[in-house]
PDB file of C-alpha atoms in Angstrom:
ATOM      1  CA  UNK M 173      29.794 -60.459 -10.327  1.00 80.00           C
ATOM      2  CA  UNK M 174      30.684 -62.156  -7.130  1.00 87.00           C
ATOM      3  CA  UNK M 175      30.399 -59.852  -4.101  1.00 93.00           C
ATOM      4  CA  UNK M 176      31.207 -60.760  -0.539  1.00 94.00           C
ATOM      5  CA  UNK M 177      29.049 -58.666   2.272  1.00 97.00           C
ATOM      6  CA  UNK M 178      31.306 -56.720   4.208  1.00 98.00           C
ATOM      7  CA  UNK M 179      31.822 -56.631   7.854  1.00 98.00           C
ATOM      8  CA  UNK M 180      30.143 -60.492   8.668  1.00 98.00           C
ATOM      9  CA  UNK M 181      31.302 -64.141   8.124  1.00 97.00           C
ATOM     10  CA  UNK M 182      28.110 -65.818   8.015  1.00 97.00           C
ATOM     11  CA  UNK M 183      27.449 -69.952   8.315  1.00 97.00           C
ATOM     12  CA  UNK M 184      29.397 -71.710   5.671  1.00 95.00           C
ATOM     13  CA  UNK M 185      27.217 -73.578   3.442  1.00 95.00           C
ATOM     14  CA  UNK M 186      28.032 -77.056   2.081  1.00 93.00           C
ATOM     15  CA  UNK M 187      28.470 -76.407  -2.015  1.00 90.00           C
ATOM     16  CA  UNK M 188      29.388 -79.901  -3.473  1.00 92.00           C
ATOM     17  CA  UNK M 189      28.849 -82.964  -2.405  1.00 91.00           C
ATOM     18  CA  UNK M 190      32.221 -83.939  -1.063  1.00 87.00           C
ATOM     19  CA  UNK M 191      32.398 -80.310   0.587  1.00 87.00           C
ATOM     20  CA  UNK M 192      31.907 -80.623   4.889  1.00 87.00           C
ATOM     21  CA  UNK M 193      28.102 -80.377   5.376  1.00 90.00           C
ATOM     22  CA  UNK M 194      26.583 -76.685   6.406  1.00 94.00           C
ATOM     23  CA  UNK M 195      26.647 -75.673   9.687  1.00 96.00           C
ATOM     24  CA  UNK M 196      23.689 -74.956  11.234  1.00 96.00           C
ATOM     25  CA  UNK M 197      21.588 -71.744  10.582  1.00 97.00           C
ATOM     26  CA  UNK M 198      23.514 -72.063   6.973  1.00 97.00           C
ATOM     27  CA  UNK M 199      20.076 -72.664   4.699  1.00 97.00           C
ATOM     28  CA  UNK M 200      18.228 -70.218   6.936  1.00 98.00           C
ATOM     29  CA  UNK M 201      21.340 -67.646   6.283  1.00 98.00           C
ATOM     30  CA  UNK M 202      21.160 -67.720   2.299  1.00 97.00           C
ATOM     31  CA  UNK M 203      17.520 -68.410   2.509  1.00 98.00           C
ATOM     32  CA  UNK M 204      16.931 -64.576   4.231  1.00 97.00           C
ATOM     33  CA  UNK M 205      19.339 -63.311   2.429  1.00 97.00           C
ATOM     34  CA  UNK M 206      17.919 -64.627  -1.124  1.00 96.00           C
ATOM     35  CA  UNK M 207      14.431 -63.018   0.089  1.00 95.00           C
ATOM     36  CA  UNK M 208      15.264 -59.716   1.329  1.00 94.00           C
ATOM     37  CA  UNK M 209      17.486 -58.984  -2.061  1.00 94.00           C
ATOM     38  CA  UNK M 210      15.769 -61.409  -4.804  1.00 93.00           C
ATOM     39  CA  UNK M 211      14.411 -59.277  -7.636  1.00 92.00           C
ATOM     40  CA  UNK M 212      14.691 -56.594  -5.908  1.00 90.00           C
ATOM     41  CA  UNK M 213      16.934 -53.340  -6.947  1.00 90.00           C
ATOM     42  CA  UNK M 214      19.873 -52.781  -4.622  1.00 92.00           C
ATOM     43  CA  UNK M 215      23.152 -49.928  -4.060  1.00 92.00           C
ATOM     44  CA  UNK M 216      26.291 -52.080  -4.008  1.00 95.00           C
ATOM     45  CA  UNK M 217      28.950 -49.997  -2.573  1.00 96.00           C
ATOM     46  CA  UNK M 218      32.139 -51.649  -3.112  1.00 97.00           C
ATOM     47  CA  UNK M 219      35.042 -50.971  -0.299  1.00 97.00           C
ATOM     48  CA  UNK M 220      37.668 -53.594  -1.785  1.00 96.00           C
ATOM     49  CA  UNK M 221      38.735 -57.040  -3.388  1.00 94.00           C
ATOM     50  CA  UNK M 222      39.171 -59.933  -1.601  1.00 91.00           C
ATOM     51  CA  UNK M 223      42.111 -62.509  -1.806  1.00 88.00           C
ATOM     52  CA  UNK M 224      39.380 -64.859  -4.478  1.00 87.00           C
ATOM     53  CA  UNK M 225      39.155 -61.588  -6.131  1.00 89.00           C
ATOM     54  CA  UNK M 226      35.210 -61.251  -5.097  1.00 91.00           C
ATOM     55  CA  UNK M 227      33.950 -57.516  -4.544  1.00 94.00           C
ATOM     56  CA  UNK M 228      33.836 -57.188  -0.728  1.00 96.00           C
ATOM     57  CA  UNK M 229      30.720 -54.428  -0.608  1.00 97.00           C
ATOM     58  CA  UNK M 230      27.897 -52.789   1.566  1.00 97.00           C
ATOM     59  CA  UNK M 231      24.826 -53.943   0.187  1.00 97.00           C
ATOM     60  CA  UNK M 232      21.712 -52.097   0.813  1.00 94.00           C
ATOM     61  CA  UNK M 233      17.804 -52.702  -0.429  1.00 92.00           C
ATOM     62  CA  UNK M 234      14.829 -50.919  -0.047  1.00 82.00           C
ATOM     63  CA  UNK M 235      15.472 -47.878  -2.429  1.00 67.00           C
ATOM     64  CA  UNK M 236      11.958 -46.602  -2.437  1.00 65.00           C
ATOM     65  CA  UNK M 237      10.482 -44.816  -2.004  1.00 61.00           C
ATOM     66  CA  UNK M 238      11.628 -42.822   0.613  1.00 61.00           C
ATOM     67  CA  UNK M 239      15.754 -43.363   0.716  1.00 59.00           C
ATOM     68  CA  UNK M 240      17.881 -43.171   3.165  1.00 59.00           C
ATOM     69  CA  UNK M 241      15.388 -43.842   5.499  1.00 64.00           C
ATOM     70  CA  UNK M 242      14.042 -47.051   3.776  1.00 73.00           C
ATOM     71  CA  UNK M 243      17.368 -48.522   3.095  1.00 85.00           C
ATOM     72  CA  UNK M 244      18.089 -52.013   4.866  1.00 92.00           C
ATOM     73  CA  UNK M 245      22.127 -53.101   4.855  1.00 96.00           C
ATOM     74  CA  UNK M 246      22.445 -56.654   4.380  1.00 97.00           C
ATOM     75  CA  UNK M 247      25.227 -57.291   6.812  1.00 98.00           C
ATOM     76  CA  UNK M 248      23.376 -55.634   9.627  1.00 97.00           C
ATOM     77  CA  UNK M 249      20.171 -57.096   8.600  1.00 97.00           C
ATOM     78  CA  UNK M 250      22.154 -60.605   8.875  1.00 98.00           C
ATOM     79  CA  UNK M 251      23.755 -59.600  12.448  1.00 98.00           C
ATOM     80  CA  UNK M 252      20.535 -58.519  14.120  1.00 98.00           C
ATOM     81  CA  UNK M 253      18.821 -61.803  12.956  1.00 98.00           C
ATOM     82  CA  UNK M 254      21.774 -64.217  14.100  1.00 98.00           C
ATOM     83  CA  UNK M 255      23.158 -65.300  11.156  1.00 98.00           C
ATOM     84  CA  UNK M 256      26.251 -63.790  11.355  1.00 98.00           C
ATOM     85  CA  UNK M 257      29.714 -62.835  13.351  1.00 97.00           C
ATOM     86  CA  UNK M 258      31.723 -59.692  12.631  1.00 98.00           C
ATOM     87  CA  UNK M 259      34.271 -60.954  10.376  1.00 97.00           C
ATOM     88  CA  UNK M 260      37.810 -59.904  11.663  1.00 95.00           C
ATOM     89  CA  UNK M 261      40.041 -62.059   9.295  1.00 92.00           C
ATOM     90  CA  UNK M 262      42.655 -60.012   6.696  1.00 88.00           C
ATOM     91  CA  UNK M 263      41.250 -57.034   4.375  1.00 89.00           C
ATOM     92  CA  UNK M 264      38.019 -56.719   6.923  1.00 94.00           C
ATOM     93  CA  UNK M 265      35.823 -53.611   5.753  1.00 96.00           C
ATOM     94  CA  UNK M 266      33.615 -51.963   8.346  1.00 97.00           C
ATOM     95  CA  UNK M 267      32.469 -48.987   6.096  1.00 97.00           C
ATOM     96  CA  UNK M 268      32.645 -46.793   9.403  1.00 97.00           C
ATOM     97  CA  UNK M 269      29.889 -49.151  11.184  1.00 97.00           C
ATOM     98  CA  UNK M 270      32.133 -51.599  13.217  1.00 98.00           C
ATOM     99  CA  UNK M 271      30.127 -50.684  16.760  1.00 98.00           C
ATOM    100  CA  UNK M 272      27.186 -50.542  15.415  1.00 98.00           C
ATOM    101  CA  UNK M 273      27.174 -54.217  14.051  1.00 98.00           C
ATOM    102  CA  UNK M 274      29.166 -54.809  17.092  1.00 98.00           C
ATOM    103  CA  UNK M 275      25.912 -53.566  19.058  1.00 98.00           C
ATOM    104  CA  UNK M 276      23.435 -55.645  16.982  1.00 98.00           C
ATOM    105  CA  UNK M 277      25.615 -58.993  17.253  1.00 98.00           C
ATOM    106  CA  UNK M 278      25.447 -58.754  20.898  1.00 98.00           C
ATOM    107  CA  UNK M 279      21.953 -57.957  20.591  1.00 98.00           C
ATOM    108  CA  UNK M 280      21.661 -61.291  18.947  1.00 98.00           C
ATOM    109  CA  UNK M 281      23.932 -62.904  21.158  1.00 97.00           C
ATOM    110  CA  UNK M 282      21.570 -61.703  24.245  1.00 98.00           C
ATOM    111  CA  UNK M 283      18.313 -62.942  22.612  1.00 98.00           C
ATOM    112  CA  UNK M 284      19.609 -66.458  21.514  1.00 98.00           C
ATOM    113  CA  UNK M 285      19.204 -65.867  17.693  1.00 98.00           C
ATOM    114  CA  UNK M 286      19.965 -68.014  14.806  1.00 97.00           C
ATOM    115  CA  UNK M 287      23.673 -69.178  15.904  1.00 96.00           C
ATOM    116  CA  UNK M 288      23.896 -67.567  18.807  1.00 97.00           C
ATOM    117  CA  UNK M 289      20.645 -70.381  20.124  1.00 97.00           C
ATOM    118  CA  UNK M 290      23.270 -73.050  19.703  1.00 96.00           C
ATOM    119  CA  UNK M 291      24.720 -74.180  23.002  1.00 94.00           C
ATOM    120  CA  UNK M 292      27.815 -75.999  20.619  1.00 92.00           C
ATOM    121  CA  UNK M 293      28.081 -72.583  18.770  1.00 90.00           C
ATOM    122  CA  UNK M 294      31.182 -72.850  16.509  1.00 92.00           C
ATOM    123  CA  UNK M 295      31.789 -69.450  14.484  1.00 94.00           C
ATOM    124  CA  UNK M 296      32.646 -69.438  10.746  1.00 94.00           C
ATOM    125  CA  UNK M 297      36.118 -68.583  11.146  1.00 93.00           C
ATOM    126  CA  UNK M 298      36.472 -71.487  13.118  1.00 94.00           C
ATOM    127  CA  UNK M 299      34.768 -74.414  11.196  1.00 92.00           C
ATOM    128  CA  UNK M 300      36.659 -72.935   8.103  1.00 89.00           C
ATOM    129  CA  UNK M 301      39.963 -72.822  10.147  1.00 91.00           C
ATOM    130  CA  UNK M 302      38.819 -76.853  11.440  1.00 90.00           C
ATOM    131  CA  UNK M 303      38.117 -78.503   8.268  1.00 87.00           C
ATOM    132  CA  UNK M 304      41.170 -76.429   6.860  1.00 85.00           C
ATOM    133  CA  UNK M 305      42.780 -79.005   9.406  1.00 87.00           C
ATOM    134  CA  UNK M 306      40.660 -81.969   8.945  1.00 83.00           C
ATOM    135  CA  UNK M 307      41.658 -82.091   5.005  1.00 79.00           C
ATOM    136  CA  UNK M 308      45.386 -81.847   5.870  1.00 80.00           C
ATOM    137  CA  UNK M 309      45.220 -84.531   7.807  1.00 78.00           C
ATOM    138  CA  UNK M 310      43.482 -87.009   4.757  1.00 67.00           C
TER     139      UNK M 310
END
């Protein structure tokens, strides 16, 4: 099963070889992301499909022992650390927490985390929406 996180677009990852190379933060993205949910039991709450027919779902860890209060939501997780924008493109899900990731993005932002320490910060949406370009143009 292929899920999507909801709410955030995080660095885009190079997959092949002829793919454009990650952006920056990209390993350090999947890499925190691997470790906080790797082996681990999770709730996958899905909210919709997306247009590649993934599951676009709130993802939360940390089950035990004492839920809710134990429970960490990837896509925040992934906003307070900097390694990820809201995501605002078509069939966005906010699962009734758009200010609050709103509030730990510019959290981020402020403290110069993961992308937002770049001074050439270009978001996901916008190195998709580039090389989208670029490859027309071959």
């Amino acid at each position: 099963l292929s899920i999507r996180a909801y709410a955030v677009d995080c660095p885009e990852l190079q997959k092949r070889k002829n793919d454009p190379p990650s952006q920056p933060f990209a390993q350090e993205a999947k890499d925190y992301a691997t470790g906080l949910l790797y082996n681990k039991k999770v709730r996958v709450k899905l909210l919709s499909r997306d247009q590649y027919g993934r599951a676009v779902a709130k993802v939360e860890t940390g089950l035990k022992p004492f839920p809710p209060l134990s429970r960490r939501d990837l896509s925040m997780e992934m906003a307070k650390r900097g390694y990820a924008t809201l995501y605002t493109g078509g069939g966005a899900q906010y699962d009734d927490n758009r200010a609050t990731l709103e509030k730990a993005i510019g959290t981020a932002q402020k403290k110069r985390r993961g992308l937002w320490s770049l001074d050439d910060f270009k978001s996901p949406a916008d190195f998709k929406r580039e090389q989208k370009q670029l490859s027309k143009q071959r």
